[in-house]
């Protein structure tokens, strides 16, 4: 375990802020969660917990790395770098999470979108190692996608908002209006964990043969197909809580094969996979964002 360089890392999500102290080799010295409530409560709790854990372990982090939900300003040259922008999450629009946390901890902060950061970690330590092009899609409260192409992340100095693309409706899902506050039945409005539970209840309570899983896989496969056809990616990793459901990844791979219809010699199982770092991809991504800036 490399403790000469320690990073204070945060995976800032809509449900919780996952915090960790991470070594340069990716080893997590300590990890914990802070519930996402108001910015004032959440950021103060993060600061207090980092100070406590650093004192217990006797370490002094070199920097703070943040993987954040969005939309968020990820341009280091922007005066609003590290600030949540027009999110639909109550109270969080214009929350300057990077500057506030960095100042309170006395650390330089480095921030990227949650999916960009997760993909950076997967490229360094996980399932996208050695891939020249890859995507990371998270299916949680919302849907986000990070894309790595041609030596950098797509849409710099901003980030993609792929969760709001339009998808065709499943024949057995024509009446649901969708949960996206702005677009209704965009990808996020139809296939996020919130959209799933609004229709069918708690995912863990559904039997494996419930029609909900085929409908969800249909939407996720469309997203994967659009990503693949537009960019010819080597790997598409799909993470997030909903993807823990048994069989959903395989159903998505099969639906991809049906949708592509043999047009290209590729199969869903070849390119669509689970993240190698599992639930830790985001917080390790925060560490990678900081480590890359320190190097």
Short mmCIF file of C-alpha atoms in Angstrom, two decimals:
data_model
loop_
_atom_site.label_atom_id
_atom_site.label_comp_id
_atom_site.label_asym_id
_atom_site.label_seq_id
_atom_site.Cartn_x
_atom_site.Cartn_y
_atom_site.Cartn_z
CA UNK A 1 0.00 0.00 0.00
CA UNK A 2 1.43 3.39 -1.08
CA UNK A 3 0.80 5.92 1.70
CA UNK A 4 3.44 8.45 0.65
CA UNK A 5 0.83 10.13 -1.57
CA UNK A 6 -2.70 10.10 -0.16
CA UNK A 7 -5.70 11.65 -1.90
CA UNK A 8 -8.92 12.74 -0.23
CA UNK A 9 -11.47 11.45 -2.75
CA UNK A 10 -15.22 12.00 -3.08
CA UNK A 11 -17.82 10.42 -5.32
CA UNK A 12 -20.50 13.11 -5.05
CA UNK A 13 -23.84 11.49 -5.82
CA UNK A 14 -27.49 12.38 -5.56
CA UNK A 15 -28.08 9.96 -2.68
CA UNK A 16 -24.77 10.10 -0.85
CA UNK A 17 -21.23 11.45 -1.02
CA UNK A 18 -18.88 8.47 -0.87
CA UNK A 19 -15.63 9.59 0.73
CA UNK A 20 -12.28 7.82 0.86
CA UNK A 21 -8.60 8.24 1.60
CA UNK A 22 -6.78 6.64 -1.32
CA UNK A 23 -3.14 5.83 -1.94
CA UNK A 24 -1.38 6.43 -5.24
CA UNK A 25 -1.70 2.72 -6.03
CA UNK A 26 -5.51 2.80 -5.67
CA UNK A 27 -5.59 1.19 -2.24
CA UNK A 28 -8.35 2.65 -0.09
CA UNK A 29 -7.14 3.35 3.43
CA UNK A 30 -10.62 4.23 4.67
CA UNK A 31 -14.04 4.74 3.06
CA UNK A 32 -17.39 6.03 4.34
CA UNK A 33 -20.57 7.76 3.16
CA UNK A 34 -22.24 11.08 3.95
CA UNK A 35 -25.96 11.40 3.05
CA UNK A 36 -26.75 13.97 0.37
CA UNK A 37 -29.03 16.50 2.03
CA UNK A 38 -28.59 20.27 1.70
CA UNK A 39 -25.24 21.52 0.41
CA UNK A 40 -24.50 23.12 3.77
CA UNK A 41 -25.09 19.90 5.71
CA UNK A 42 -23.43 17.57 3.23
CA UNK A 43 -20.28 19.58 2.61
CA UNK A 44 -19.80 20.36 6.30
CA UNK A 45 -20.20 16.69 7.18
CA UNK A 46 -17.66 15.71 4.51
CA UNK A 47 -15.11 18.21 5.85
CA UNK A 48 -15.57 17.08 9.45
CA UNK A 49 -15.31 13.40 8.54
CA UNK A 50 -12.15 13.88 6.47
CA UNK A 51 -10.47 15.77 9.28
CA UNK A 52 -11.44 13.05 11.74
CA UNK A 53 -10.27 10.15 9.56
CA UNK A 54 -7.00 11.86 8.65
CA UNK A 55 -6.28 12.40 12.33
CA UNK A 56 -7.05 8.77 13.16
CA UNK A 57 -4.79 7.45 10.38
CA UNK A 58 -2.12 10.10 10.84
CA UNK A 59 -2.07 11.09 7.16
CA UNK A 60 -2.09 14.40 5.33
CA UNK A 61 -3.64 14.26 1.84
CA UNK A 62 -1.84 15.93 -1.03
CA UNK A 63 -5.04 16.98 -2.79
CA UNK A 64 -8.81 16.58 -2.99
CA UNK A 65 -10.25 14.73 -5.99
CA UNK A 66 -13.98 14.89 -6.72
CA UNK A 67 -16.17 12.87 -9.08
CA UNK A 68 -19.40 14.86 -9.19
CA UNK A 69 -22.96 14.46 -10.37
CA UNK A 70 -23.93 17.08 -12.91
CA UNK A 71 -24.35 19.23 -14.73
CA UNK A 72 -21.10 20.56 -13.24
CA UNK A 73 -18.45 22.97 -14.47
CA UNK A 74 -15.33 20.85 -15.07
CA UNK A 75 -13.26 23.51 -16.87
CA UNK A 76 -10.24 24.40 -14.69
CA UNK A 77 -10.00 27.76 -16.48
CA UNK A 78 -13.59 28.73 -15.68
CA UNK A 79 -14.35 31.06 -12.75
CA UNK A 80 -17.09 28.58 -11.82
CA UNK A 81 -14.88 25.48 -11.90
CA UNK A 82 -16.19 22.90 -9.43
CA UNK A 83 -19.69 24.36 -9.28
CA UNK A 84 -22.92 22.44 -9.85
CA UNK A 85 -24.87 24.29 -12.55
CA UNK A 86 -28.52 23.84 -13.54
CA UNK A 87 -29.33 20.57 -11.80
CA UNK A 88 -32.90 19.54 -11.10
CA UNK A 89 -31.80 18.38 -7.62
CA UNK A 90 -33.38 20.78 -5.09
CA UNK A 91 -30.99 23.25 -3.41
CA UNK A 92 -27.92 22.15 -5.39
CA UNK A 93 -27.94 24.54 -8.35
CA UNK A 94 -24.90 26.85 -8.10
CA UNK A 95 -23.41 24.87 -5.21
CA UNK A 96 -19.65 25.49 -5.40
CA UNK A 97 -18.71 22.08 -4.04
CA UNK A 98 -15.10 22.08 -5.22
CA UNK A 99 -14.11 25.54 -3.94
CA UNK A 100 -15.99 25.09 -0.65
CA UNK A 101 -14.51 21.68 0.15
CA UNK A 102 -11.01 22.58 -1.02
CA UNK A 103 -10.90 25.75 1.08
CA UNK A 104 -12.31 24.06 4.19
CA UNK A 105 -9.80 21.19 3.95
CA UNK A 106 -6.88 23.41 2.95
CA UNK A 107 -6.27 21.30 -0.17
CA UNK A 108 -6.08 21.99 -3.89
CA UNK A 109 -9.15 20.43 -5.50
CA UNK A 110 -9.49 18.70 -8.85
CA UNK A 111 -12.92 17.78 -10.19
CA UNK A 112 -14.51 15.95 -13.11
CA UNK A 113 -17.93 14.52 -13.88
CA UNK A 114 -18.74 11.31 -12.02
CA UNK A 115 -18.75 9.21 -15.17
CA UNK A 116 -15.56 10.71 -16.62
CA UNK A 117 -13.82 10.07 -13.32
CA UNK A 118 -15.15 6.51 -13.05
CA UNK A 119 -13.96 5.78 -16.56
CA UNK A 120 -10.53 7.22 -15.73
CA UNK A 121 -10.30 4.79 -12.80
CA UNK A 122 -11.46 1.88 -14.96
CA UNK A 123 -8.81 2.74 -17.53
CA UNK A 124 -6.10 2.78 -14.85
CA UNK A 125 -7.11 -0.08 -12.56
CA UNK A 126 -10.28 -1.71 -13.93
CA UNK A 127 -12.08 -3.22 -16.88
CA UNK A 128 -11.02 -0.65 -19.51
CA UNK A 129 -7.27 -1.10 -19.12
CA UNK A 130 -5.59 -1.16 -22.50
CA UNK A 131 -8.64 0.16 -24.38
CA UNK A 132 -8.03 3.14 -26.65
CA UNK A 133 -11.74 4.01 -26.63
CA UNK A 134 -14.34 3.31 -23.98
CA UNK A 135 -17.49 4.58 -22.32
CA UNK A 136 -18.79 4.41 -18.77
CA UNK A 137 -22.54 4.65 -18.27
CA UNK A 138 -24.05 4.86 -14.83
CA UNK A 139 -27.70 3.94 -14.23
CA UNK A 140 -28.71 5.49 -10.94
CA UNK A 141 -30.94 8.37 -9.88
CA UNK A 142 -30.09 9.73 -13.32
CA UNK A 143 -28.11 8.39 -16.28
CA UNK A 144 -24.71 9.74 -17.22
CA UNK A 145 -22.09 8.73 -19.76
CA UNK A 146 -18.38 9.43 -19.93
CA UNK A 147 -16.56 8.88 -23.23
CA UNK A 148 -12.83 8.44 -23.85
CA UNK A 149 -11.78 8.86 -27.49
CA UNK A 150 -8.66 9.87 -29.38
CA UNK A 151 -6.58 10.35 -26.26
CA UNK A 152 -8.99 12.44 -24.18
CA UNK A 153 -12.46 12.61 -22.72
CA UNK A 154 -15.18 13.76 -25.11
CA UNK A 155 -16.67 17.28 -24.96
CA UNK A 156 -13.81 18.91 -23.08
CA UNK A 157 -13.89 21.42 -21.43
CA UNK A 158 -17.48 20.38 -20.73
CA UNK A 159 -18.93 16.85 -20.53
CA UNK A 160 -21.59 14.86 -22.41
CA UNK A 161 -25.24 14.84 -21.33
CA UNK A 162 -26.00 11.53 -23.00
CA UNK A 163 -28.67 10.65 -20.46
CA UNK A 164 -31.05 13.03 -22.22
CA UNK A 165 -30.93 11.51 -25.70
CA UNK A 166 -34.20 10.30 -27.23
CA UNK A 167 -34.89 6.58 -27.50
CA UNK A 168 -37.68 4.58 -29.13
CA UNK A 169 -40.43 3.46 -26.77
CA UNK A 170 -40.82 -0.21 -25.96
CA UNK A 171 -44.10 -1.58 -27.33
CA UNK A 172 -45.17 -2.53 -23.79
CA UNK A 173 -44.18 0.82 -22.27
CA UNK A 174 -46.08 3.41 -24.26
CA UNK A 175 -48.10 5.15 -21.54
CA UNK A 176 -45.45 6.00 -18.92
CA UNK A 177 -44.73 9.73 -19.18
CA UNK A 178 -41.16 9.53 -17.93
CA UNK A 179 -39.48 11.10 -14.91
CA UNK A 180 -37.18 13.69 -16.46
CA UNK A 181 -38.35 17.10 -15.24
CA UNK A 182 -37.34 18.71 -18.53
CA UNK A 183 -37.79 16.07 -21.23
CA UNK A 184 -40.17 13.48 -19.85
CA UNK A 185 -39.36 10.29 -21.72
CA UNK A 186 -35.70 10.76 -22.64
CA UNK A 187 -33.28 7.93 -21.82
CA UNK A 188 -32.97 9.08 -18.22
CA UNK A 189 -36.70 9.63 -17.92
CA UNK A 190 -37.39 6.05 -19.02
CA UNK A 191 -34.45 3.98 -17.80
CA UNK A 192 -32.97 5.58 -14.67
CA UNK A 193 -33.39 3.81 -11.34
CA UNK A 194 -35.99 6.42 -10.41
CA UNK A 195 -37.97 5.79 -13.60
CA UNK A 196 -37.73 2.04 -13.05
CA UNK A 197 -39.02 2.21 -9.46
CA UNK A 198 -41.76 4.70 -10.31
CA UNK A 199 -43.23 2.08 -12.65
CA UNK A 200 -42.51 -1.21 -10.95
CA UNK A 201 -41.44 -0.58 -7.37
CA UNK A 202 -38.25 -1.70 -5.65
CA UNK A 203 -36.03 -3.53 -8.12
CA UNK A 204 -34.88 -6.09 -5.58
CA UNK A 205 -38.49 -7.19 -5.03
CA UNK A 206 -39.15 -8.06 -8.69
CA UNK A 207 -38.83 -11.65 -9.96
CA UNK A 208 -36.20 -12.26 -12.62
CA UNK A 209 -38.86 -13.03 -15.23
CA UNK A 210 -40.73 -9.74 -14.76
CA UNK A 211 -41.29 -7.82 -18.00
CA UNK A 212 -39.62 -4.76 -16.44
CA UNK A 213 -36.17 -6.24 -17.01
CA UNK A 214 -36.68 -6.72 -20.75
CA UNK A 215 -38.03 -3.18 -21.08
CA UNK A 216 -35.09 -1.73 -19.13
CA UNK A 217 -32.62 -3.75 -21.20
CA UNK A 218 -34.25 -2.48 -24.41
CA UNK A 219 -33.57 1.14 -23.44
CA UNK A 220 -30.03 0.49 -22.22
CA UNK A 221 -29.24 -1.48 -25.38
CA UNK A 222 -30.40 1.46 -27.50
CA UNK A 223 -28.03 3.71 -25.58
CA UNK A 224 -25.17 1.26 -26.12
CA UNK A 225 -26.01 0.90 -29.80
CA UNK A 226 -25.99 4.67 -30.32
CA UNK A 227 -22.66 4.96 -28.51
CA UNK A 228 -21.14 2.12 -30.51
CA UNK A 229 -22.36 3.18 -33.95
CA UNK A 230 -21.31 6.80 -33.41
CA UNK A 231 -17.82 6.09 -32.08
CA UNK A 232 -17.01 2.36 -32.59
CA UNK A 233 -15.99 1.96 -28.96
CA UNK A 234 -13.89 -0.96 -27.76
CA UNK A 235 -15.68 -1.15 -24.39
CA UNK A 236 -18.92 0.08 -22.83
CA UNK A 237 -19.06 -0.33 -19.05
CA UNK A 238 -22.44 0.00 -17.33
CA UNK A 239 -22.48 0.65 -13.59
CA UNK A 240 -24.87 2.01 -11.00
CA UNK A 241 -27.14 0.41 -8.46
CA UNK A 242 -29.76 -0.89 -10.88
CA UNK A 243 -27.11 -2.87 -12.78
CA UNK A 244 -26.58 -5.05 -9.73
CA UNK A 245 -29.81 -6.85 -10.66
CA UNK A 246 -29.12 -10.43 -11.72
CA UNK A 247 -29.37 -10.91 -15.47
CA UNK A 248 -29.83 -7.26 -16.49
CA UNK A 249 -26.38 -6.95 -18.06
CA UNK A 250 -26.91 -10.14 -20.07
CA UNK A 251 -30.36 -9.01 -21.20
CA UNK A 252 -28.83 -5.72 -22.37
CA UNK A 253 -26.16 -7.57 -24.34
CA UNK A 254 -28.80 -9.75 -26.01
CA UNK A 255 -31.03 -6.75 -26.80
CA UNK A 256 -28.00 -5.01 -28.36
CA UNK A 257 -27.48 -7.99 -30.66
CA UNK A 258 -31.14 -7.88 -31.70
CA UNK A 259 -31.05 -4.13 -32.37
CA UNK A 260 -27.85 -4.12 -34.41
CA UNK A 261 -29.31 -6.91 -36.51
CA UNK A 262 -26.02 -8.28 -37.80
CA UNK A 263 -25.13 -4.97 -39.48
CA UNK A 264 -21.60 -5.14 -38.05
CA UNK A 265 -19.63 -8.18 -36.85
CA UNK A 266 -19.88 -7.35 -33.16
CA UNK A 267 -21.81 -8.88 -30.27
CA UNK A 268 -23.02 -7.21 -27.10
CA UNK A 269 -21.04 -9.59 -24.89
CA UNK A 270 -17.83 -8.45 -26.60
CA UNK A 271 -18.13 -4.78 -25.71
CA UNK A 272 -20.78 -4.34 -22.98
CA UNK A 273 -19.46 -5.24 -19.53
CA UNK A 274 -19.66 -4.49 -15.83
CA UNK A 275 -17.13 -2.10 -14.26
CA UNK A 276 -14.11 -3.92 -12.92
CA UNK A 277 -14.01 -1.66 -9.85
CA UNK A 278 -17.67 -2.15 -9.00
CA UNK A 279 -19.17 0.34 -6.56
CA UNK A 280 -15.74 1.90 -5.94
CA UNK A 281 -15.26 3.18 -9.52
CA UNK A 282 -16.56 6.67 -8.73
CA UNK A 283 -14.56 7.39 -5.60
CA UNK A 284 -11.41 5.85 -7.12
CA UNK A 285 -12.12 8.05 -10.11
CA UNK A 286 -12.01 11.08 -7.85
CA UNK A 287 -8.57 9.93 -6.70
CA UNK A 288 -7.38 9.47 -10.30
CA UNK A 289 -8.55 12.97 -11.25
CA UNK A 290 -6.32 14.40 -8.50
CA UNK A 291 -3.40 12.04 -9.12
CA UNK A 292 -3.34 12.94 -12.81
CA UNK A 293 -3.09 16.64 -11.94
CA UNK A 294 -0.30 15.99 -9.44
CA UNK A 295 1.79 13.97 -11.89
#
